[in-house]
Short mmCIF file of C-alpha atoms in Angstrom, two decimals:
data_model
loop_
_atom_site.label_atom_id
_atom_site.label_comp_id
_atom_site.label_asym_id
_atom_site.label_seq_id
_atom_site.Cartn_x
_atom_site.Cartn_y
_atom_site.Cartn_z
CA MET A 764 126.17 148.31 69.41
CA SER A 765 127.68 148.11 72.86
CA GLY A 766 126.99 144.91 74.73
CA PHE A 767 125.64 142.98 71.73
CA GLY A 768 127.78 140.76 69.58
CA GLY A 769 129.01 137.31 68.70
CA ASN A 770 128.62 135.02 65.74
CA TYR A 771 128.32 131.35 66.57
CA SER A 772 127.46 128.29 64.54
CA GLY A 773 124.60 126.12 65.71
CA SER A 774 124.21 122.39 65.37
CA SER A 775 121.28 121.15 63.33
CA ASN A 776 119.12 118.82 65.38
CA ASN A 777 115.60 117.71 64.58
CA ASN A 778 113.85 118.38 67.88
CA ASN A 779 110.21 117.80 68.71
CA TYR A 780 109.36 120.38 71.32
CA ASN A 781 106.82 120.01 74.04
CA SER A 782 105.99 122.62 76.63
CA GLY A 783 103.66 122.64 79.61
CA GLY A 784 100.39 124.41 79.22
CA GLY A 785 98.07 122.35 77.12
CA ARG A 786 94.68 123.30 75.79
CA GLY A 787 91.99 124.25 78.21
CA SER A 788 88.72 122.41 78.38
CA GLY A 789 85.28 123.90 78.01
CA ARG A 790 84.41 127.48 77.20
CA GLY A 791 85.70 130.52 78.95
CA GLY A 792 88.77 129.67 80.89
CA GLY A 793 88.77 132.33 83.55
CA GLY A 794 92.11 133.99 83.91
CA SER A 795 94.14 136.59 85.61
CA SER A 796 93.41 140.23 84.99
CA GLY A 797 94.26 141.69 81.59
CA ARG A 798 93.76 144.54 79.18
CA TYR A 799 90.70 143.32 77.38
CA SER A 800 87.66 143.24 79.58
CA ASN A 801 84.73 144.37 77.48
CA SER A 802 84.41 141.69 74.85
CA SER A 803 81.43 139.40 74.75
CA SER A 804 82.60 137.37 71.78
CA ASN A 805 82.47 133.60 72.02
CA TYR A 806 85.72 131.73 71.53
CA ARG A 807 86.93 128.43 72.89
CA GLY A 808 88.22 127.83 76.38
CA GLY A 809 91.44 128.64 78.16
CA ARG A 810 94.92 127.17 78.15
CA GLY A 811 96.48 125.74 81.25
CA ARG A 812 99.53 127.96 81.73
CA SER A 813 98.81 130.98 79.65
CA SER A 814 98.04 134.33 81.21
CA GLY A 815 97.27 135.56 77.71
CA ARG A 816 96.72 138.94 76.24
CA TYR A 817 92.97 138.67 76.47
CA ASN A 818 92.96 137.47 80.06
CA ASN A 819 89.87 139.22 81.33
CA ASN A 820 87.66 138.36 78.38
CA SER A 821 85.43 135.67 79.81
CA HIS A 822 84.53 134.22 76.43
CA SER A 823 87.83 134.35 74.60
CA ARG A 824 90.48 131.70 74.49
CA GLY A 825 91.69 132.69 77.89
CA SER A 826 94.22 132.18 80.59
CA GLY A 827 94.82 130.75 83.98
CA GLY A 828 92.81 127.86 85.40
CA GLY A 829 90.50 125.53 83.57
CA GLY A 830 93.14 123.90 81.39
CA ARG A 831 93.71 120.18 81.24
CA GLY A 832 97.44 120.66 81.60
CA GLY A 833 99.76 118.46 79.58
CA HIS A 834 102.04 119.74 76.84
CA VAL A 835 101.92 121.95 73.80
CA ASN A 836 103.28 120.03 70.84
CA TYR A 837 105.05 122.56 68.64
CA GLY A 838 106.26 119.94 66.16
CA PRO A 839 109.78 119.30 64.88
CA ALA A 840 112.26 122.17 64.99
CA LYS A 841 115.62 122.49 63.29
CA PHE A 842 117.48 123.60 66.43
CA LYS A 843 117.18 123.26 70.17
CA PRO A 844 118.95 126.23 71.83
CA CYS A 845 121.65 125.56 74.40
CA LYS A 846 120.43 126.94 77.74
CA ASP A 847 123.91 127.86 79.02
CA TYR A 848 124.83 129.71 75.85
CA THR A 849 121.45 131.43 75.64
CA THR A 850 121.34 132.64 79.24
CA LYS A 851 125.04 132.98 80.13
CA GLY A 852 126.64 133.82 76.79
CA SER A 853 128.97 130.82 76.82
CA CYS A 854 128.93 127.03 76.94
CA ASN A 855 131.77 125.04 78.51
CA ASN A 856 130.69 121.73 77.02
CA SER A 857 132.95 121.07 74.05
CA ASN A 858 130.62 118.25 72.99
CA CYS A 859 127.44 120.30 73.29
CA SER A 860 124.85 119.01 70.83
CA TYR A 861 122.54 121.98 71.30
CA ALA A 862 122.48 125.08 69.15
CA HIS A 863 124.33 128.32 69.90
CA VAL A 864 122.01 130.50 67.84
CA VAL A 865 120.31 132.93 70.23
CA GLN A 866 121.47 134.87 73.28
CA LEU A 867 119.68 136.60 76.14
CA HIS A 868 121.45 139.88 76.92
CA GLY A 869 119.21 141.13 79.67
CA THR A 870 116.02 140.66 81.67
CA VAL A 871 114.46 143.86 82.98
CA ASN A 872 111.68 144.16 85.54
CA ALA A 873 109.93 146.78 83.45
CA THR A 874 106.72 147.57 85.34
CA ASN A 875 105.42 148.36 88.79
CA SER A 876 103.79 145.63 90.80
CA SER A 877 100.08 145.48 91.51
CA ASN A 878 97.86 143.45 93.81
CA ASN A 879 99.72 144.45 96.98
CA ASN A 880 103.09 144.21 95.22
CA THR A 881 102.74 140.50 94.49
CA THR A 882 101.95 140.61 90.77
CA ALA A 883 103.77 142.62 88.12
CA ALA A 884 101.72 144.61 85.65
CA ALA A 885 102.07 143.43 82.05
CA VAL A 886 104.42 144.97 79.50
CA THR A 887 102.01 145.61 76.63
CA SER A 888 104.23 147.25 74.01
CA VAL A 889 107.91 147.69 73.10
CA SER A 890 109.50 150.09 70.59
CA ILE A 891 113.13 150.83 69.72
CA TRP A 892 114.75 154.25 69.33
CA GLU A 893 118.27 154.61 67.92
CA ASN A 894 119.69 157.84 69.30
CA SER A 895 123.30 159.00 68.74
CA GLY A 896 124.51 155.44 68.28
CA VAL A 897 122.79 154.17 71.42
CA ILE A 898 119.81 151.85 71.38
CA LYS A 899 117.03 153.00 73.67
CA ILE A 900 113.91 151.02 74.45
CA PHE A 901 110.42 152.37 75.09
CA THR A 902 107.95 150.18 76.94
CA GLY A 903 104.27 150.70 77.70
CA SER A 904 102.49 148.82 80.43
CA ASP A 905 99.24 148.15 82.20
CA ASP A 906 100.50 150.03 85.26
CA GLY A 907 99.84 153.30 83.42
CA PHE A 908 103.39 154.32 82.44
CA TRP A 909 105.57 154.47 79.39
CA ARG A 910 109.25 154.10 80.20
CA LEU A 911 112.54 154.77 78.44
CA TRP A 912 115.44 152.35 78.95
CA ASN A 913 119.06 153.12 78.03
CA THR A 914 121.24 150.22 76.85
CA ALA A 915 124.59 152.06 76.82
CA GLY A 916 127.45 149.87 78.03
CA GLY A 917 125.33 146.75 77.91
CA ASN A 918 123.30 147.83 80.92
CA PHE A 919 119.56 148.45 80.96
CA VAL A 920 118.89 151.53 83.00
CA LYS A 921 115.57 153.29 83.32
CA GLU A 922 116.20 156.78 81.99
CA PHE A 923 112.71 158.23 82.26
CA GLU A 924 109.11 157.31 82.92
CA SER A 925 105.90 159.17 82.24
CA PRO A 926 102.62 158.48 84.04
CA MET A 927 99.62 158.39 81.70
CA ASN A 928 97.06 157.85 84.48
CA GLY A 929 95.68 154.78 82.79
CA PRO A 930 96.79 151.56 81.04
CA VAL A 931 99.17 152.08 78.11
CA SER A 932 98.35 149.72 75.23
CA VAL A 933 100.81 150.76 72.53
CA VAL A 934 104.01 152.78 72.08
CA GLN A 935 105.66 153.36 68.70
CA VAL A 936 108.68 155.44 67.66
CA VAL A 937 108.57 156.78 64.09
CA ASN A 938 110.96 159.42 62.74
CA ASN A 939 112.01 160.53 66.24
CA PHE A 940 108.41 160.91 67.41
CA LEU A 941 106.94 158.79 70.19
CA PHE A 942 103.28 157.80 69.73
CA CYS A 943 101.45 156.51 72.79
CA GLY A 944 97.96 155.01 72.82
CA PHE A 945 96.31 154.61 76.20
CA GLU A 946 93.14 154.93 78.26
CA ALA A 947 92.62 157.66 80.86
CA VAL A 948 90.12 160.16 82.19
CA SER A 949 89.61 163.13 79.88
CA ARG A 950 89.48 166.67 81.22
CA ALA A 951 86.16 167.03 79.38
CA LEU A 952 84.73 163.90 81.02
CA PRO A 953 86.23 163.77 84.52
CA ASP A 954 84.34 160.62 85.48
CA THR A 955 84.86 158.56 82.31
CA SER A 956 87.90 156.84 80.83
CA VAL A 957 88.40 157.36 77.11
CA GLY A 958 90.95 156.45 74.45
CA MET A 959 93.80 158.89 73.87
CA VAL A 960 96.86 159.27 71.65
CA HIS A 961 99.73 161.58 72.64
CA VAL A 962 102.75 162.33 70.44
CA TRP A 963 106.14 163.57 71.70
CA ASN A 964 108.94 165.07 69.63
CA LEU A 965 111.95 163.14 70.94
CA GLN A 966 114.32 165.79 69.58
CA ASN A 967 112.63 168.37 71.81
CA PRO A 968 111.12 166.34 74.67
CA SER A 969 110.48 169.35 76.90
CA GLN A 970 107.65 170.42 74.59
CA PRO A 971 104.18 169.24 75.60
CA PRO A 972 102.88 166.38 73.47
CA LEU A 973 100.50 166.75 70.58
CA GLU A 974 97.11 165.19 71.27
CA LEU A 975 94.72 163.59 68.81
CA HIS A 976 91.24 165.07 69.29
CA MET A 977 88.03 164.14 67.51
CA ALA A 978 86.85 167.76 67.81
CA PRO A 979 87.50 170.82 70.02
CA LEU A 980 84.75 169.78 72.40
CA LEU A 981 85.78 166.12 72.23
CA PRO A 982 89.42 166.21 73.41
CA TYR A 983 90.16 162.52 72.97
CA ALA A 984 90.70 160.09 70.11
CA HIS A 985 88.21 157.27 70.81
CA ASN A 986 85.40 156.51 73.20
CA GLN A 987 87.36 153.62 74.70
CA ALA A 988 91.02 152.60 75.03
CA VAL A 989 93.30 153.00 72.00
CA THR A 990 94.58 149.48 71.40
CA ALA A 991 96.32 149.66 68.00
CA LEU A 992 98.30 152.23 66.02
CA THR A 993 100.03 152.33 62.68
CA ILE A 994 101.96 155.34 61.36
CA THR A 995 103.09 155.92 57.80
CA THR A 996 105.25 158.65 56.29
CA ASP A 997 105.75 157.02 52.88
CA ALA A 998 103.57 159.32 50.80
CA GLY A 999 102.54 162.87 51.60
CA PRO A 1000 101.93 164.13 55.13
CA PRO A 1001 102.30 161.67 58.02
CA LYS A 1002 99.21 159.60 58.69
CA VAL A 1003 98.19 157.87 61.90
CA VAL A 1004 95.59 155.12 62.00
CA SER A 1005 94.22 154.33 65.43
CA GLY A 1006 92.01 151.48 66.58
CA SER A 1007 90.03 151.19 69.77
CA ARG A 1008 88.55 148.71 72.19
CA ASP A 1009 85.12 149.84 70.96
CA GLY A 1010 85.95 148.49 67.48
CA SER A 1011 86.25 151.88 65.78
CA ILE A 1012 89.08 152.95 63.46
CA ARG A 1013 90.14 156.52 62.73
CA VAL A 1014 92.62 157.98 60.23
CA TRP A 1015 94.50 161.17 61.16
CA THR A 1016 96.61 163.44 58.91
CA PHE A 1017 99.29 165.84 60.12
CA ARG A 1018 98.32 169.34 59.01
CA ASP A 1019 99.07 172.81 60.44
CA ASN A 1020 101.15 171.33 63.27
CA ALA A 1021 98.31 169.09 64.43
CA PHE A 1022 96.86 165.66 63.69
CA VAL A 1023 93.46 166.24 62.12
CA LEU A 1024 90.75 163.59 61.90
CA GLU A 1025 90.48 162.59 58.24
CA SER A 1026 88.31 159.50 58.27
CA ASP A 1027 86.03 157.77 60.78
CA ILE A 1028 85.72 154.07 59.89
CA PRO A 1029 83.04 151.81 61.42
CA GLY A 1030 85.64 149.13 62.07
CA HIS A 1031 84.77 145.87 63.81
CA ALA A 1032 82.29 144.38 66.25
CA ARG A 1033 84.97 144.08 68.93
CA GLU A 1034 88.38 145.45 69.91
CA ILE A 1035 90.93 146.33 67.22
CA THR A 1036 94.19 144.39 67.62
CA GLY A 1037 96.11 145.15 64.41
CA LEU A 1038 96.33 147.70 61.60
CA VAL A 1039 98.39 147.86 58.40
CA LEU A 1040 98.12 150.78 55.96
CA LEU A 1041 99.31 150.25 52.39
CA PRO A 1042 99.55 153.76 50.87
CA ALA A 1043 100.59 152.47 47.44
CA ASN A 1044 97.16 150.98 46.79
CA ASN A 1045 95.14 152.93 49.40
CA LEU A 1046 94.21 149.82 51.34
CA LEU A 1047 93.91 149.52 55.10
CA TRP A 1048 93.96 146.08 56.70
CA SER A 1049 92.49 145.67 60.19
CA CYS A 1050 91.88 142.80 62.59
CA ALA A 1051 90.04 142.36 65.86
CA ILE A 1052 89.07 139.94 68.57
CA ASP A 1053 85.78 139.40 66.73
CA GLY A 1054 87.81 136.96 64.60
CA ALA A 1055 87.63 139.04 61.42
CA ILE A 1056 90.14 140.68 59.10
CA ARG A 1057 88.80 143.58 57.04
CA ILE A 1058 90.23 145.35 54.01
CA TRP A 1059 89.24 148.99 53.59
CA ASP A 1060 89.51 151.25 50.56
CA VAL A 1061 90.74 154.58 51.96
CA SER A 1062 91.36 156.32 48.64
CA GLN A 1063 88.52 158.73 49.51
CA PRO A 1064 89.00 159.57 53.19
CA ALA A 1065 85.44 160.73 53.77
CA LYS A 1066 84.05 157.54 52.19
CA ALA A 1067 86.28 154.71 53.43
CA THR A 1068 84.53 151.46 52.57
CA CYS A 1069 85.05 147.84 53.55
CA GLN A 1070 86.03 146.02 50.37
CA TYR A 1071 86.42 142.57 51.84
CA ALA A 1072 85.82 140.78 55.15
CA ILE A 1073 87.77 137.63 55.94
CA THR A 1074 86.10 135.45 58.57
CA ALA A 1075 85.75 131.78 59.46
CA ALA A 1076 82.49 131.65 57.51
CA PRO A 1077 82.46 130.71 53.80
CA SER A 1078 83.03 133.83 51.73
CA PRO A 1079 79.91 135.00 49.86
CA PRO A 1080 80.17 136.87 46.56
CA THR A 1081 81.03 140.50 47.16
CA ASN A 1082 79.44 143.57 45.67
CA PRO A 1083 81.50 145.49 44.74
CA PRO A 1084 83.99 142.73 43.89
CA ALA A 1085 86.89 142.04 46.21
CA PRO A 1086 89.97 144.24 45.60
CA GLY A 1087 92.01 143.08 42.68
CA GLY A 1088 89.30 140.66 41.59
CA ALA A 1089 89.90 138.05 44.29
CA ALA A 1090 87.64 135.02 44.04
CA PRO A 1091 84.86 134.67 46.63
CA SER A 1092 86.60 131.49 47.84
CA ALA A 1093 89.78 133.40 48.66
CA GLY A 1094 90.25 131.39 51.83
CA HIS A 1095 88.70 130.91 55.23
CA GLY A 1096 89.76 133.18 58.05
CA HIS A 1097 90.71 132.48 61.64
CA THR A 1098 88.42 130.65 64.05
CA ALA A 1099 89.30 132.74 67.12
CA ALA A 1100 90.47 136.24 67.97
CA VAL A 1101 92.90 137.69 65.42
CA THR A 1102 95.75 139.20 67.43
CA SER A 1103 98.09 140.97 65.00
CA LEU A 1104 98.86 141.90 61.40
CA VAL A 1105 102.32 142.27 59.83
CA ASN A 1106 103.20 143.70 56.44
CA PHE A 1107 105.74 141.54 54.60
CA SER A 1108 107.36 142.03 51.19
CA SER A 1109 109.30 139.38 49.31
CA PRO A 1110 110.42 138.82 45.72
CA ALA A 1111 107.10 137.02 45.24
CA GLY A 1112 105.08 140.11 46.15
CA ALA A 1113 103.51 141.98 49.06
CA PHE A 1114 101.78 139.97 51.76
CA ILE A 1115 99.97 140.46 55.04
CA LEU A 1116 100.58 137.98 57.85
CA SER A 1117 97.89 137.45 60.49
CA SER A 1118 98.08 135.64 63.81
CA SER A 1119 95.32 134.27 65.99
CA LEU A 1120 94.45 132.62 69.27
CA ASP A 1121 93.37 129.65 67.15
CA GLY A 1122 97.10 128.90 66.94
CA THR A 1123 97.54 129.67 63.25
CA ILE A 1124 99.47 132.24 61.26
CA LYS A 1125 98.14 132.92 57.78
CA ALA A 1126 99.67 134.71 54.81
CA TRP A 1127 97.40 136.78 52.55
CA ASN A 1128 98.02 138.42 49.22
CA GLY A 1129 98.24 142.09 50.16
CA THR A 1130 96.20 143.23 47.16
CA THR A 1131 93.62 140.51 46.57
CA GLY A 1132 93.07 139.18 50.08
CA GLU A 1133 93.67 135.61 48.91
CA CYS A 1134 95.03 133.18 51.52
CA VAL A 1135 98.31 131.76 50.21
CA ALA A 1136 99.62 129.90 53.27
CA SER A 1137 98.62 128.81 56.75
CA GLU A 1138 100.75 127.35 59.53
CA THR A 1139 99.77 126.04 62.95
CA ASN A 1140 101.87 126.78 66.03
CA GLY A 1141 100.53 124.43 68.68
CA GLU A 1142 98.97 127.16 70.83
CA GLY A 1143 97.49 130.63 70.57
CA VAL A 1144 99.67 133.29 68.98
CA VAL A 1145 99.50 136.72 70.63
CA THR A 1146 102.09 138.73 68.70
CA MET A 1147 104.70 138.44 65.95
CA VAL A 1148 107.31 140.45 64.06
CA VAL A 1149 109.45 140.09 60.93
CA ALA A 1150 113.16 140.24 61.83
CA GLN A 1151 116.56 139.38 60.37
CA ASP A 1152 119.03 136.78 61.57
CA ALA A 1153 122.78 137.34 61.82
CA GLN A 1154 123.18 136.54 58.11
CA GLY A 1155 120.45 138.94 56.99
CA ASN A 1156 117.79 136.31 56.28
CA GLN A 1157 114.21 137.22 57.11
CA VAL A 1158 112.63 135.24 59.93
CA LEU A 1159 109.35 135.44 61.78
CA LEU A 1160 109.48 135.75 65.59
CA ILE A 1161 106.31 134.64 67.35
CA GLY A 1162 105.06 135.20 70.92
CA THR A 1163 102.56 132.71 72.34
CA GLU A 1164 99.98 132.52 75.08
CA SER A 1165 102.13 130.36 77.35
CA GLY A 1166 105.18 132.65 77.13
CA SER A 1167 107.16 130.71 74.52
CA ILE A 1168 108.99 132.42 71.66
CA LEU A 1169 109.07 130.66 68.28
CA CYS A 1170 111.32 131.44 65.32
CA ARG A 1171 110.25 130.42 61.81
CA ASN A 1172 111.88 130.78 58.43
CA LEU A 1173 109.82 133.23 56.41
CA VAL A 1174 110.54 132.50 52.74
CA GLN A 1175 111.65 129.34 51.05
CA THR A 1176 115.43 128.95 50.82
CA PRO A 1177 117.65 126.20 49.39
CA LYS A 1178 117.85 124.65 52.88
CA ALA A 1179 114.49 125.44 54.47
CA PRO A 1180 110.89 125.60 53.29
CA ALA A 1181 108.77 128.64 54.05
CA PHE A 1182 107.40 128.81 57.61
CA SER A 1183 109.61 125.93 58.77
CA LEU A 1184 110.16 125.94 62.54
CA LEU A 1185 113.74 126.84 63.42
CA PHE A 1186 113.67 126.87 67.23
CA ILE A 1187 111.52 127.48 70.30
CA MET A 1188 112.50 129.31 73.46
CA THR A 1189 110.69 128.64 76.74
CA SER A 1190 111.32 129.87 80.27
CA PHE A 1191 112.11 126.29 81.33
CA PHE A 1192 114.44 125.11 78.56
CA SER A 1193 116.17 128.36 77.57
CA ALA A 1194 114.49 131.77 77.96
CA GLY A 1195 110.92 133.01 77.77
CA HIS A 1196 108.14 134.60 79.75
CA GLN A 1197 105.97 133.35 82.59
CA GLY A 1198 102.64 134.13 80.98
CA ALA A 1199 101.78 135.45 77.55
CA VAL A 1200 104.27 137.25 75.32
CA LYS A 1201 102.35 140.48 74.81
CA ALA A 1202 104.82 142.42 72.65
CA ILE A 1203 107.72 141.60 70.37
CA THR A 1204 109.77 143.95 68.20
CA ALA A 1205 112.93 143.73 66.11
CA GLY A 1206 116.01 145.90 66.44
CA PRO A 1207 119.38 146.38 64.70
CA ALA A 1208 122.14 143.75 64.57
CA ALA A 1209 119.63 140.88 64.76
CA THR A 1210 118.39 141.93 68.18
CA PHE A 1211 114.80 141.54 69.31
CA TYR A 1212 112.87 142.56 72.38
CA THR A 1213 109.88 140.98 74.10
CA GLY A 1214 107.45 142.16 76.76
CA GLY A 1215 105.34 139.81 78.81
CA ALA A 1216 102.41 139.43 81.15
CA ASP A 1217 105.05 138.76 83.82
CA GLY A 1218 106.12 142.41 83.68
CA LYS A 1219 109.52 141.60 82.18
CA LEU A 1220 111.37 142.96 79.16
CA LEU A 1221 113.74 140.48 77.50
CA VAL A 1222 116.61 141.68 75.30
CA LEU A 1223 117.72 138.95 72.87
CA GLN A 1224 119.86 138.51 69.78
CA LEU A 1225 120.06 135.99 66.97
CA THR A 1226 123.79 135.24 66.92
CA GLY A 1227 124.34 131.96 65.10
CA ASP A 1228 123.91 130.56 61.62
CA LEU A 1229 120.35 129.30 61.19
CA GLN A 1230 121.50 127.42 58.07
CA LEU A 1231 118.94 128.91 55.73
CA GLN A 1232 121.20 129.46 52.72
#
């Protein structure tokens, strides 16, 4: 991959990281403008520095002012990245005690500015497309565009942009198709914004996109913005699951050259933030800013039922029983908005990871819904992704409210326990975002890509030995 390379050994230091930002005091925590503006849920107050993903939600763990300041204590980490190596690609200090384990290859101003050109719109989603040996990057943003960036030659050049006439919440590339979830005015309702999903064939981009429609007279996918998508092609025809700001979930099947609505699921009380479909056992996991995780049986599309709800409240007995016979005390859920779900398989089984603005990441048995692990991260977690380091070990990359990027070991190894903190990147000490990390995705050759509330796209790579084996 042109422009990406290197394999460096890092020094193992036990570093206790602190970063500005601190917890906010009181409820609310007014913040700068953001995607999520319609929630009335009641979570704890804001954080000092964060311009988080749920900025405009007056009752969520928020952003901007109202914080007490101070530091976020992330706890001890195995490495502290060398700033020169991370940002410049080299370190001239032969006695450098910091770790040469991660490298920043590029910083891209990926959105248009707003507010009289003084504030960049947020990058809300990032997806990678490998095309003819070249890595291309799709970004979606609050300025109403998706954009395509070409990385050939180590440069990051905007190749194309498409106006969607409303905020773009999610872009995903699957099997050379680009899926875009956004909010815009429908031709059927010229005065009302609704949630839409468009799908482009990247092998024939001149063709108009497919559109997901509830019905011929309802030419849109949801009543409000589409905020989450998951696409699976593992079994049978491709399926798309979409989630909306209004809390609804819909399942679509590709049939007769169109995506047809297969199932309409009640969903959650507030905005959907994450979806994972497990075709092998016909289970759909969903999460939302209402603080809940739900497990749905989708074996009968017309009768999708909620099998289990994971919340902060004690779990009552379920009728019918929880999937796989999980005990009613399978584990307490998150105490604030749940921000993402990630499917993770290991030799020990299949798991779902969840992140939250309460600062925790939890691991759940993918079949039973039992909580098997929980780890705190010092501040609210907005997004996460499973990636591989330069040696092929699985790691978890985490984006936080303040703009920091954390890297954790994912499974226990001879040299590191599961979920152990490997390093933290911040805009001050190494590289990070000014404001919440709103998107993070993994690419080939141990690369990863982050989008932030600051309107920037960061292109990074794990280059050194994280000493996991």
